PDB file of C-alpha atoms in Angstrom:
ATOM      1  CA  MET A   1     -15.769 -19.169   1.090  1.00 38.00           C
ATOM      2  CA  ALA A   2     -17.819 -15.956   2.057  1.00 42.00           C
ATOM      3  CA  GLY A   3     -19.062 -13.748  -0.943  1.00 50.00           C
ATOM      4  CA  GLU A   4     -19.577 -15.090  -4.443  1.00 75.00           C
ATOM      5  CA  HIS A   5     -16.204 -13.284  -6.040  1.00 83.00           C
ATOM      6  CA  SER A   6     -12.820 -15.213  -5.844  1.00 94.00           C
ATOM      7  CA  THR A   7     -10.550 -13.517  -4.321  1.00 97.00           C
ATOM      8  CA  ALA A   8      -6.634 -13.494  -4.246  1.00 98.00           C
ATOM      9  CA  ILE A   9      -4.771 -10.913  -1.595  1.00 98.00           C
ATOM     10  CA  VAL A  10      -1.686 -10.161  -2.927  1.00 98.00           C
ATOM     11  CA  THR A  11       2.047  -9.838  -1.399  1.00 97.00           C
ATOM     12  CA  PRO A  12       5.318  -8.533  -2.664  1.00 96.00           C
ATOM     13  CA  SER A  13       7.765  -9.352  -1.078  1.00 96.00           C
ATOM     14  CA  TYR A  14      11.901  -9.567   0.141  1.00 94.00           C
ATOM     15  CA  ALA A  15      13.855 -11.242   1.879  1.00 93.00           C
ATOM     16  CA  GLY A  16      14.713  -8.129   4.262  1.00 90.00           C
ATOM     17  CA  ASP A  17      11.089  -8.666   4.862  1.00 91.00           C
ATOM     18  CA  PHE A  18      10.397 -11.756   5.604  1.00 95.00           C
ATOM     19  CA  ASP A  19       9.909 -11.836   9.655  1.00 91.00           C
ATOM     20  CA  ARG A  20       7.327  -9.624   9.062  1.00 91.00           C
ATOM     21  CA  CYS A  21       5.768 -11.271   5.893  1.00 95.00           C
ATOM     22  CA  ARG A  22       5.552 -14.494   8.022  1.00 95.00           C
ATOM     23  CA  LEU A  23       3.784 -12.590  10.570  1.00 93.00           C
ATOM     24  CA  LEU A  24       1.606 -11.495   8.020  1.00 96.00           C
ATOM     25  CA  CYS A  25       1.067 -14.978   7.099  1.00 97.00           C
ATOM     26  CA  GLU A  26       0.118 -16.147  10.656  1.00 94.00           C
ATOM     27  CA  THR A  27      -1.931 -13.690  11.003  1.00 95.00           C
ATOM     28  CA  MET A  28      -3.659 -13.982   8.056  1.00 97.00           C
ATOM     29  CA  ASP A  29      -4.411 -17.905   8.947  1.00 96.00           C
ATOM     30  CA  ARG A  30      -5.923 -16.316  11.905  1.00 95.00           C
ATOM     31  CA  PHE A  31      -7.878 -13.834  10.857  1.00 96.00           C
ATOM     32  CA  VAL A  32      -8.481 -13.049   7.417  1.00 97.00           C
ATOM     33  CA  THR A  33     -11.575 -15.344   5.480  1.00 97.00           C
ATOM     34  CA  GLY A  34     -13.261 -15.344   1.918  1.00 96.00           C
ATOM     35  CA  HIS A  35     -10.412 -15.497  -0.162  1.00 97.00           C
ATOM     36  CA  LYS A  36      -9.177 -18.287  -2.662  1.00 96.00           C
ATOM     37  CA  ARG A  37      -5.458 -17.941  -2.155  1.00 97.00           C
ATOM     38  CA  HIS A  38      -2.597 -15.702  -0.916  1.00 98.00           C
ATOM     39  CA  TYR A  39       0.255 -15.252  -3.345  1.00 98.00           C
ATOM     40  CA  LEU A  40       3.817 -13.707  -2.100  1.00 98.00           C
ATOM     41  CA  LEU A  41       5.774 -12.174  -5.456  1.00 98.00           C
ATOM     42  CA  VAL A  42       9.327 -12.224  -4.641  1.00 97.00           C
ATOM     43  CA  ALA A  43      13.089 -11.958  -7.038  1.00 95.00           C
ATOM     44  CA  GLY A  44      13.695 -15.373  -8.109  1.00 95.00           C
ATOM     45  CA  HIS A  45      16.971 -15.158  -5.608  1.00 94.00           C
ATOM     46  CA  ASP A  46      14.467 -15.137  -3.019  1.00 96.00           C
ATOM     47  CA  VAL A  47      12.261 -18.338  -4.039  1.00 97.00           C
ATOM     48  CA  GLU A  48      13.767 -20.976  -2.099  1.00 97.00           C
ATOM     49  CA  ARG A  49      13.727 -18.969   1.125  1.00 97.00           C
ATOM     50  CA  PHE A  50       9.975 -18.207   1.049  1.00 98.00           C
ATOM     51  CA  ARG A  51       8.853 -21.640  -0.248  1.00 98.00           C
ATOM     52  CA  THR A  52       8.924 -21.986   3.837  1.00 97.00           C
ATOM     53  CA  LEU A  53       6.006 -19.861   3.777  1.00 98.00           C
ATOM     54  CA  GLU A  54       3.788 -22.109   1.656  1.00 98.00           C
ATOM     55  CA  THR A  55       0.529 -23.772   2.395  1.00 97.00           C
ATOM     56  CA  ASN A  56      -2.103 -25.310   0.125  1.00 96.00           C
ATOM     57  CA  ARG A  57      -3.663 -22.040  -0.057  1.00 95.00           C
ATOM     58  CA  ARG A  58      -0.143 -19.822   0.381  1.00 98.00           C
ATOM     59  CA  VAL A  59       1.504 -19.802  -2.936  1.00 98.00           C
ATOM     60  CA  VAL A  60       5.322 -18.510  -3.490  1.00 98.00           C
ATOM     61  CA  VAL A  61       5.462 -16.494  -7.815  1.00 98.00           C
ATOM     62  CA  ASP A  62       9.059 -16.222  -9.181  1.00 97.00           C
ATOM     63  CA  GLU A  63       9.015 -13.010 -10.708  1.00 96.00           C
ATOM     64  CA  ARG A  64      10.839 -14.035 -13.722  1.00 95.00           C
ATOM     65  CA  ASP A  65       7.236 -15.995 -14.328  1.00 97.00           C
ATOM     66  CA  LEU A  66       6.378 -12.378 -14.339  1.00 97.00           C
ATOM     67  CA  LEU A  67       8.205 -10.011 -15.430  1.00 97.00           C
ATOM     68  CA  PRO A  68      10.424  -9.726 -19.165  1.00 96.00           C
ATOM     69  CA  SER A  69      13.309 -11.583 -19.659  1.00 94.00           C
ATOM     70  CA  TRP A  70      14.950  -8.916 -20.463  1.00 96.00           C
ATOM     71  CA  LEU A  71      15.137  -7.394 -16.945  1.00 95.00           C
ATOM     72  CA  HIS A  72      17.416  -8.729 -14.352  1.00 92.00           C
ATOM     73  CA  ALA A  73      18.280  -8.210 -10.585  1.00 93.00           C
ATOM     74  CA  VAL A  74      21.846  -8.406 -10.172  1.00 93.00           C
ATOM     75  CA  ARG A  75      24.008  -7.222  -6.971  1.00 87.00           C
ATOM     76  CA  ASP A  76      24.185  -3.478  -6.734  1.00 82.00           C
ATOM     77  CA  PRO A  77      28.095  -2.454  -6.323  1.00 80.00           C
ATOM     78  CA  THR A  78      26.642   1.003  -5.004  1.00 76.00           C
ATOM     79  CA  VAL A  79      25.658  -0.445  -1.301  1.00 73.00           C
ATOM     80  CA  PHE A  80      28.717  -2.725  -1.492  1.00 66.00           C
ATOM     81  CA  PHE A  81      26.202  -5.353  -3.132  1.00 72.00           C
ATOM     82  CA  ARG A  82      24.252  -5.678   0.303  1.00 76.00           C
ATOM     83  CA  ARG A  83      20.945  -5.110  -2.045  1.00 82.00           C
ATOM     84  CA  HIS A  84      19.780  -5.934  -5.590  1.00 90.00           C
ATOM     85  CA  VAL A  85      19.387  -3.785  -8.629  1.00 92.00           C
ATOM     86  CA  TRP A  86      17.286  -4.320 -12.107  1.00 94.00           C
ATOM     87  CA  LEU A  87      19.480  -3.707 -14.665  1.00 94.00           C
ATOM     88  CA  SER A  88      18.456  -3.344 -18.862  1.00 94.00           C
ATOM     89  CA  THR A  89      19.137  -2.018 -22.062  1.00 92.00           C
ATOM     90  CA  ARG A  90      15.863  -0.750 -22.224  1.00 94.00           C
ATOM     91  CA  LEU A  91      15.216   1.090 -19.024  1.00 94.00           C
ATOM     92  CA  ALA A  92      17.069   2.958 -16.480  1.00 93.00           C
ATOM     93  CA  PRO A  93      18.440   1.180 -13.415  1.00 93.00           C
ATOM     94  CA  LEU A  94      15.160  -0.239 -10.828  1.00 95.00           C
ATOM     95  CA  ARG A  95      14.943  -0.754  -6.967  1.00 91.00           C
ATOM     96  CA  GLY A  96      12.973  -2.967  -5.174  1.00 90.00           C
ATOM     97  CA  TRP A  97      10.651  -0.839  -4.836  1.00 89.00           C
ATOM     98  CA  HIS A  98       9.946   0.213  -8.163  1.00 94.00           C
ATOM     99  CA  VAL A  99       9.726  -3.780  -9.210  1.00 95.00           C
ATOM    100  CA  GLN A 100       7.251  -4.818  -6.469  1.00 95.00           C
ATOM    101  CA  GLN A 101       5.333  -2.233  -7.862  1.00 96.00           C
ATOM    102  CA  LEU A 102       5.580  -3.872 -11.770  1.00 97.00           C
ATOM    103  CA  ARG A 103       4.956  -7.486 -10.108  1.00 97.00           C
ATOM    104  CA  ARG A 104       2.080  -6.137  -8.505  1.00 97.00           C
ATOM    105  CA  ILE A 105       0.560  -4.624 -11.942  1.00 98.00           C
ATOM    106  CA  ALA A 106       1.783  -7.540 -13.968  1.00 98.00           C
ATOM    107  CA  PHE A 107       0.188 -10.642 -12.006  1.00 98.00           C
ATOM    108  CA  ALA A 108      -3.444  -9.401 -12.927  1.00 97.00           C
ATOM    109  CA  GLU A 109      -2.024 -11.601 -16.535  1.00 97.00           C
ATOM    110  CA  LYS A 110      -1.256 -14.501 -14.807  1.00 95.00           C
ATOM    111  CA  ALA A 111      -4.112 -14.470 -12.095  1.00 96.00           C
ATOM    112  CA  GLU A 112      -7.549 -16.652 -11.952  1.00 95.00           C
ATOM    113  CA  GLU A 113      -9.248 -14.969  -9.206  1.00 97.00           C
ATOM    114  CA  GLU A 114     -11.799 -11.812 -10.235  1.00 96.00           C
ATOM    115  CA  THR A 115     -10.354  -9.797  -7.232  1.00 97.00           C
ATOM    116  CA  LEU A 116      -7.027  -9.032  -6.456  1.00 98.00           C
ATOM    117  CA  VAL A 117      -6.435  -7.401  -2.603  1.00 98.00           C
ATOM    118  CA  TYR A 118      -2.789  -6.071  -2.359  1.00 97.00           C
ATOM    119  CA  CYS A 119      -1.772  -6.368   1.200  1.00 97.00           C
ATOM    120  CA  ASP A 120       2.002  -5.178   1.926  1.00 95.00           C
ATOM    121  CA  SER A 121       4.642  -7.762   3.786  1.00 93.00           C
ATOM    122  CA  ASP A 122       4.870  -4.967   6.741  1.00 91.00           C
ATOM    123  CA  VAL A 123       0.995  -5.398   7.618  1.00 95.00           C
ATOM    124  CA  VAL A 124      -0.414  -7.065  10.870  1.00 93.00           C
ATOM    125  CA  PHE A 125      -3.920  -8.285  11.018  1.00 96.00           C
ATOM    126  CA  LEU A 126      -5.041  -7.365  14.501  1.00 94.00           C
ATOM    127  CA  LYS A 127      -9.219  -8.093  13.538  1.00 95.00           C
ATOM    128  CA  PRO A 128     -11.372 -10.487  12.064  1.00 96.00           C
ATOM    129  CA  PHE A 129     -11.543  -9.299   8.200  1.00 97.00           C
ATOM    130  CA  ASP A 130     -13.434 -10.986   5.382  1.00 97.00           C
ATOM    131  CA  CYS A 131     -12.827  -9.841   1.593  1.00 97.00           C
ATOM    132  CA  SER A 132     -16.126 -10.183   0.764  1.00 95.00           C
ATOM    133  CA  ALA A 133     -16.045  -6.185   1.972  1.00 95.00           C
ATOM    134  CA  PHE A 134     -14.181  -5.488  -1.309  1.00 97.00           C
ATOM    135  CA  TRP A 135     -17.617  -6.242  -3.247  1.00 96.00           C
ATOM    136  CA  GLN A 136     -21.031  -4.441  -3.192  1.00 94.00           C
ATOM    137  CA  ASP A 137     -23.503  -4.976  -5.761  1.00 94.00           C
ATOM    138  CA  GLY A 138     -21.538  -6.261  -8.587  1.00 93.00           C
ATOM    139  CA  GLN A 139     -18.932  -3.407  -7.805  1.00 97.00           C
ATOM    140  CA  VAL A 140     -14.998  -3.329  -5.883  1.00 98.00           C
ATOM    141  CA  ARG A 141     -14.124  -1.393  -3.661  1.00 98.00           C
ATOM    142  CA  LEU A 142     -11.599   1.217  -4.646  1.00 98.00           C
ATOM    143  CA  TYR A 143      -9.425   3.525  -1.959  1.00 97.00           C
ATOM    144  CA  ARG A 144      -9.852   7.131  -3.208  1.00 96.00           C
ATOM    145  CA  ARG A 145      -9.118  10.001  -0.466  1.00 93.00           C
ATOM    146  CA  ASN A 146     -10.678  12.736  -2.174  1.00 92.00           C
ATOM    147  CA  GLY A 147      -8.618  16.136  -2.086  1.00 86.00           C
ATOM    148  CA  GLY A 148      -5.692  13.832  -0.631  1.00 84.00           C
ATOM    149  CA  MET A 149      -3.062  14.741  -2.738  1.00 81.00           C
ATOM    150  CA  ASN A 150      -2.659  18.821  -1.384  1.00 73.00           C
ATOM    151  CA  SER A 151      -1.268  17.009   1.633  1.00 68.00           C
ATOM    152  CA  LEU A 152       1.224  15.192  -0.287  1.00 57.00           C
ATOM    153  CA  VAL A 153       2.942  18.086  -2.052  1.00 57.00           C
ATOM    154  CA  ASP A 154       6.543  17.160  -0.655  1.00 55.00           C
ATOM    155  CA  LEU A 155       6.118  13.128  -0.773  1.00 62.00           C
ATOM    156  CA  GLY A 156       6.350  13.365  -4.791  1.00 76.00           C
ATOM    157  CA  HIS A 157       2.590  11.582  -5.279  1.00 81.00           C
ATOM    158  CA  ARG A 158       2.055  14.817  -8.021  1.00 85.00           C
ATOM    159  CA  ASP A 159       5.267  13.361 -10.238  1.00 89.00           C
ATOM    160  CA  TRP A 160       3.688   9.913  -9.975  1.00 92.00           C
ATOM    161  CA  SER A 161       0.321  11.093 -10.494  1.00 92.00           C
ATOM    162  CA  ALA A 162       1.899  13.573 -13.586  1.00 92.00           C
ATOM    163  CA  ASN A 163       3.595  10.318 -15.165  1.00 94.00           C
ATOM    164  CA  ALA A 164       0.489   7.758 -14.845  1.00 95.00           C
ATOM    165  CA  ALA A 165      -1.386  10.756 -16.783  1.00 96.00           C
ATOM    166  CA  ARG A 166       1.474  10.370 -19.338  1.00 96.00           C
ATOM    167  CA  ALA A 167       1.163   6.452 -19.569  1.00 97.00           C
ATOM    168  CA  LEU A 168      -2.550   6.435 -19.602  1.00 97.00           C
ATOM    169  CA  GLY A 169      -2.449   9.421 -22.757  1.00 97.00           C
ATOM    170  CA  LEU A 170      -5.045  11.846 -20.652  1.00 96.00           C
ATOM    171  CA  PRO A 171      -4.766  15.419 -21.974  1.00 93.00           C
ATOM    172  CA  ALA A 172      -2.184  17.605 -21.276  1.00 85.00           C
ATOM    173  CA  GLY A 173      -1.977  19.337 -17.525  1.00 84.00           C
ATOM    174  CA  GLN A 174      -5.091  17.283 -16.683  1.00 90.00           C
ATOM    175  CA  GLU A 175      -4.464  16.668 -12.782  1.00 89.00           C
ATOM    176  CA  THR A 176      -6.252  15.037  -9.783  1.00 90.00           C
ATOM    177  CA  GLU A 177      -6.599  15.870  -6.247  1.00 90.00           C
ATOM    178  CA  HIS A 178      -7.343  12.294  -5.491  1.00 93.00           C
ATOM    179  CA  ASP A 179      -4.992   9.684  -3.189  1.00 92.00           C
ATOM    180  CA  TYR A 180      -4.920   6.195  -3.954  1.00 95.00           C
ATOM    181  CA  ILE A 181      -1.900   4.864  -2.430  1.00 92.00           C
ATOM    182  CA  THR A 182      -2.598   3.006   0.596  1.00 92.00           C
ATOM    183  CA  THR A 183      -2.377  -0.777   1.842  1.00 91.00           C
ATOM    184  CA  LEU A 184      -4.876  -3.795   2.051  1.00 95.00           C
ATOM    185  CA  ILE A 185      -6.693  -2.682  -1.061  1.00 97.00           C
ATOM    186  CA  SER A 186      -8.464  -4.001  -4.164  1.00 98.00           C
ATOM    187  CA  TRP A 187      -8.505  -4.332  -7.852  1.00 98.00           C
ATOM    188  CA  ARG A 188     -10.503  -5.747 -10.737  1.00 98.00           C
ATOM    189  CA  ARG A 189      -8.051  -8.098 -12.844  1.00 97.00           C
ATOM    190  CA  ASP A 190     -10.186  -7.509 -15.732  1.00 97.00           C
ATOM    191  CA  THR A 191      -9.628  -4.319 -15.238  1.00 98.00           C
ATOM    192  CA  VAL A 192      -6.032  -4.056 -14.688  1.00 98.00           C
ATOM    193  CA  VAL A 193      -5.750  -6.212 -17.732  1.00 98.00           C
ATOM    194  CA  ARG A 194      -7.830  -3.905 -19.925  1.00 98.00           C
ATOM    195  CA  MET A 195      -5.521  -1.036 -18.657  1.00 98.00           C
ATOM    196  CA  LEU A 196      -2.426  -2.555 -19.400  1.00 98.00           C
ATOM    197  CA  ARG A 197      -3.584  -3.102 -23.097  1.00 98.00           C
ATOM    198  CA  HIS A 198      -5.426   0.876 -23.139  1.00 98.00           C
ATOM    199  CA  VAL A 199      -1.444   2.011 -22.136  1.00 98.00           C
ATOM    200  CA  GLU A 200       0.112  -0.260 -24.533  1.00 98.00           C
ATOM    201  CA  LYS A 201      -2.060   0.961 -27.792  1.00 98.00           C
ATOM    202  CA  VAL A 202      -1.659   4.517 -26.089  1.00 97.00           C
ATOM    203  CA  ASN A 203       2.187   4.463 -25.494  1.00 97.00           C
ATOM    204  CA  GLY A 204       2.776   1.957 -28.745  1.00 97.00           C
ATOM    205  CA  THR A 205       5.106  -0.129 -26.535  1.00 97.00           C
ATOM    206  CA  PRO A 206       4.783  -3.060 -24.083  1.00 97.00           C
ATOM    207  CA  TRP A 207       3.377  -2.096 -20.860  1.00 97.00           C
ATOM    208  CA  ILE A 208       5.798  -1.897 -18.336  1.00 97.00           C
ATOM    209  CA  ARG A 209       8.359   0.306 -20.681  1.00 96.00           C
ATOM    210  CA  ALA A 210       5.577   2.799 -20.812  1.00 96.00           C
ATOM    211  CA  VAL A 211       5.104   2.418 -17.340  1.00 96.00           C
ATOM    212  CA  ALA A 212       8.478   2.141 -16.082  1.00 95.00           C
ATOM    213  CA  ALA A 213      10.083   4.943 -18.366  1.00 93.00           C
ATOM    214  CA  ASP A 214       9.970   7.616 -15.795  1.00 91.00           C
ATOM    215  CA  ARG A 215      11.073   5.892 -12.216  1.00 88.00           C
ATOM    216  CA  ARG A 216       8.586   8.839 -10.762  1.00 88.00           C
ATOM    217  CA  PHE A 217       5.536   5.789 -10.924  1.00 92.00           C
ATOM    218  CA  SER A 218       3.106   4.477  -8.356  1.00 94.00           C
ATOM    219  CA  GLU A 219       0.887   1.573  -9.248  1.00 96.00           C
ATOM    220  CA  CYS A 220      -1.549   2.956  -6.876  1.00 96.00           C
ATOM    221  CA  ILE A 221      -2.273   6.585  -8.617  1.00 95.00           C
ATOM    222  CA  LEU A 222      -2.491   4.647 -12.031  1.00 97.00           C
ATOM    223  CA  TYR A 223      -5.423   2.492 -11.126  1.00 98.00           C
ATOM    224  CA  GLY A 224      -7.040   4.789  -9.654  1.00 97.00           C
ATOM    225  CA  ARG A 225      -6.220   7.726 -12.504  1.00 97.00           C
ATOM    226  CA  TYR A 226      -7.320   4.601 -14.697  1.00 98.00           C
ATOM    227  CA  VAL A 227     -10.520   3.192 -13.087  1.00 98.00           C
ATOM    228  CA  ASP A 228     -11.987   7.186 -12.620  1.00 97.00           C
ATOM    229  CA  GLU A 229     -10.152   9.107 -15.979  1.00 97.00           C
ATOM    230  CA  VAL A 230     -10.938   6.968 -18.418  1.00 98.00           C
ATOM    231  CA  LEU A 231     -13.082   4.543 -17.304  1.00 98.00           C
ATOM    232  CA  ALA A 232     -15.504   7.065 -15.520  1.00 97.00           C
ATOM    233  CA  GLY A 233     -15.728   4.657 -12.277  1.00 97.00           C
ATOM    234  CA  GLU A 234     -16.698   1.770 -14.458  1.00 97.00           C
ATOM    235  CA  GLY A 235     -17.511  -1.299 -12.035  1.00 97.00           C
ATOM    236  CA  HIS A 236     -15.898   0.258  -9.203  1.00 98.00           C
ATOM    237  CA  PHE A 237     -17.432   2.427  -5.919  1.00 98.00           C
ATOM    238  CA  HIS A 238     -14.990   4.742  -3.979  1.00 97.00           C
ATOM    239  CA  ASP A 239     -14.495   4.732  -0.018  1.00 97.00           C
ATOM    240  CA  ASP A 240     -11.682   6.840   1.551  1.00 95.00           C
ATOM    241  CA  ARG A 241     -11.416   5.055   5.077  1.00 96.00           C
ATOM    242  CA  ALA A 242      -8.100   2.871   5.245  1.00 95.00           C
ATOM    243  CA  LEU A 243      -8.377  -0.863   6.317  1.00 97.00           C
ATOM    244  CA  CYS A 244      -4.709  -0.746   7.159  1.00 96.00           C
ATOM    245  CA  HIS A 245      -3.603   2.057  10.131  1.00 92.00           C
ATOM    246  CA  VAL A 246      -0.259   2.673   8.820  1.00 88.00           C
ATOM    247  CA  LEU A 247       3.069   4.355  10.180  1.00 82.00           C
ATOM    248  CA  TRP A 248       5.006   5.559   6.776  1.00 73.00           C
ATOM    249  CA  PHE A 249       7.456   7.231   9.243  1.00 68.00           C
ATOM    250  CA  GLY A 250       8.748   7.070  12.358  1.00 63.00           C
ATOM    251  CA  SER A 251      11.995   6.147  13.982  1.00 61.00           C
ATOM    252  CA  GLU A 252      12.552   2.743  16.112  1.00 63.00           C
ATOM    253  CA  LEU A 253       9.741   1.418  17.805  1.00 67.00           C
ATOM    254  CA  ASP A 254       9.920  -0.405  20.892  1.00 67.00           C
ATOM    255  CA  ALA A 255       7.088  -2.008  22.648  1.00 74.00           C
ATOM    256  CA  VAL A 256       5.620   1.135  24.235  1.00 78.00           C
ATOM    257  CA  GLY A 257       5.282   2.438  20.366  1.00 75.00           C
ATOM    258  CA  VAL A 258       3.982  -0.966  18.857  1.00 78.00           C
ATOM    259  CA  GLU A 259       1.150  -0.371  21.460  1.00 81.00           C
ATOM    260  CA  ASP A 260       0.963   3.382  20.318  1.00 85.00           C
ATOM    261  CA  VAL A 261       0.916   2.578  16.917  1.00 85.00           C
ATOM    262  CA  VAL A 262      -2.161  -0.143  17.304  1.00 86.00           C
ATOM    263  CA  ALA A 263      -4.403   1.985  20.022  1.00 89.00           C
ATOM    264  CA  ARG A 264      -4.324   5.012  17.107  1.00 90.00           C
ATOM    265  CA  MET A 265      -6.386   2.464  14.837  1.00 93.00           C
ATOM    266  CA  GLN A 266     -10.178   3.863  13.884  1.00 95.00           C
ATOM    267  CA  PRO A 267     -13.122   1.033  14.734  1.00 96.00           C
ATOM    268  CA  TYR A 268     -13.320  -0.069  10.881  1.00 96.00           C
ATOM    269  CA  GLN A 269      -9.730  -1.064  11.210  1.00 97.00           C
ATOM    270  CA  VAL A 270      -8.409  -4.292  10.699  1.00 97.00           C
ATOM    271  CA  ALA A 271      -4.859  -4.092  10.404  1.00 96.00           C
ATOM    272  CA  ILE A 272      -1.683  -1.963  11.140  1.00 91.00           C
ATOM    273  CA  GLY A 273       1.401  -1.393   8.915  1.00 88.00           C
ATOM    274  CA  ILE A 274       5.016  -0.359  10.439  1.00 80.00           C
ATOM    275  CA  GLN A 275       6.822   0.428   7.098  1.00 77.00           C
ATOM    276  CA  SER A 276       9.826  -2.090   6.986  1.00 72.00           C
ATOM    277  CA  PHE A 277      12.414   0.875   7.067  1.00 66.00           C
ATOM    278  CA  ILE A 278      11.212   1.430  10.690  1.00 70.00           C
ATOM    279  CA  GLU A 279      13.485  -0.635  12.941  1.00 70.00           C
ATOM    280  CA  THR A 280      10.558  -2.416  15.079  1.00 69.00           C
ATOM    281  CA  ASP A 281      10.593  -5.201  17.857  1.00 70.00           C
ATOM    282  CA  LEU A 282       8.000  -7.490  16.347  1.00 74.00           C
ATOM    283  CA  GLU A 283       7.559  -9.833  19.826  1.00 76.00           C
ATOM    284  CA  PRO A 284       4.514  -7.370  21.066  1.00 72.00           C
ATOM    285  CA  LEU A 285       2.332  -7.870  18.323  1.00 74.00           C
ATOM    286  CA  ARG A 286       2.842 -11.586  18.320  1.00 76.00           C
ATOM    287  CA  ARG A 287       2.050 -11.390  22.027  1.00 76.00           C
ATOM    288  CA  MET A 288      -1.304  -9.383  20.673  1.00 71.00           C
ATOM    289  CA  ILE A 289      -2.605 -12.261  18.524  1.00 72.00           C
ATOM    290  CA  GLY A 290      -1.711 -14.826  20.736  1.00 62.00           C
TER     291      GLY A 290
END
C-alpha cells in the first residue's frame, strides 16, 4: 500500500443505485490504490443484494450497526411504497439522502483506518489514483472552495451552513463563505469523533438528534466548519480542486452526453460523477474502461 497512513474508502448506497455502485467498484479495482478497504454503507433491506459486491477488501456495512435502534426504515406510503422513509419518535421523518449522510458520520466511530475517503456510488474512476494524495506533511486534505457559498444561494446551502453552525455552537450570526461539498473527499477519523463529542457537549443530546433536528443539514459543511472554525484548521490543509467532475443537474444522458461529461474533466480530475436521478446510459462508460 502506498503511503504510511491507513485509508478506507466509504460509499453509502441503496438498491436504486446498485448498477452504478457495481461500476464504481469495477473502476476502483482497476484504478485506485493506497487504501486498505472499501466499505459500502447500506440499509438493512439492501444488505443481501450488495453482498454480491464483497471481496476480501470490500465490505458491506448494515446501517443498523451504525445508527441508533430507534430509527426505523419503513416503506413510504406517500410514494406508493416505492421508497423508504426513516421514522422515529425523536426526529422528523428522514429521507434516504438524510440517512446516507448520517451513515457517513456514524461510520467514523466504527472504523479503524486513519483516513476516511467518501466516494458516492454514482462515481466512475477513469484514471489511476493513489489515496496517499490525501495526506501532506502529516495533514489531511480538506476540500474547500473559498467564496463558493456565494454561487449557491438558491440551492439551500446557506440553510445547511446555518444548521451546522447551530449544531457546533458557533456564535449567532457567524457565517462562512466557503463551500465544502463535493464527492471524493477525505476526513480524519479522529477529527470526526472529536466533532461528535463536541456536538454532544454543546447540545446536551446525542449527536444524531442535534445534527438532524433540522433536516436541512450537510455532513460536508458540518465537518468543514468544525475543522476551520472550532479547530482553526488543525490537522488539515486546504485544496479547492474537486478530484471528481460532477454533473449535479441535467436531463437524460445518451452516449454523446456521457462523452461530453468526460471531455469536460480537468487534467487533475480522476473520476466523474453523474447524479443518480439523471437517467444515464452506463455502457459508454464501461467501454471507456475496457
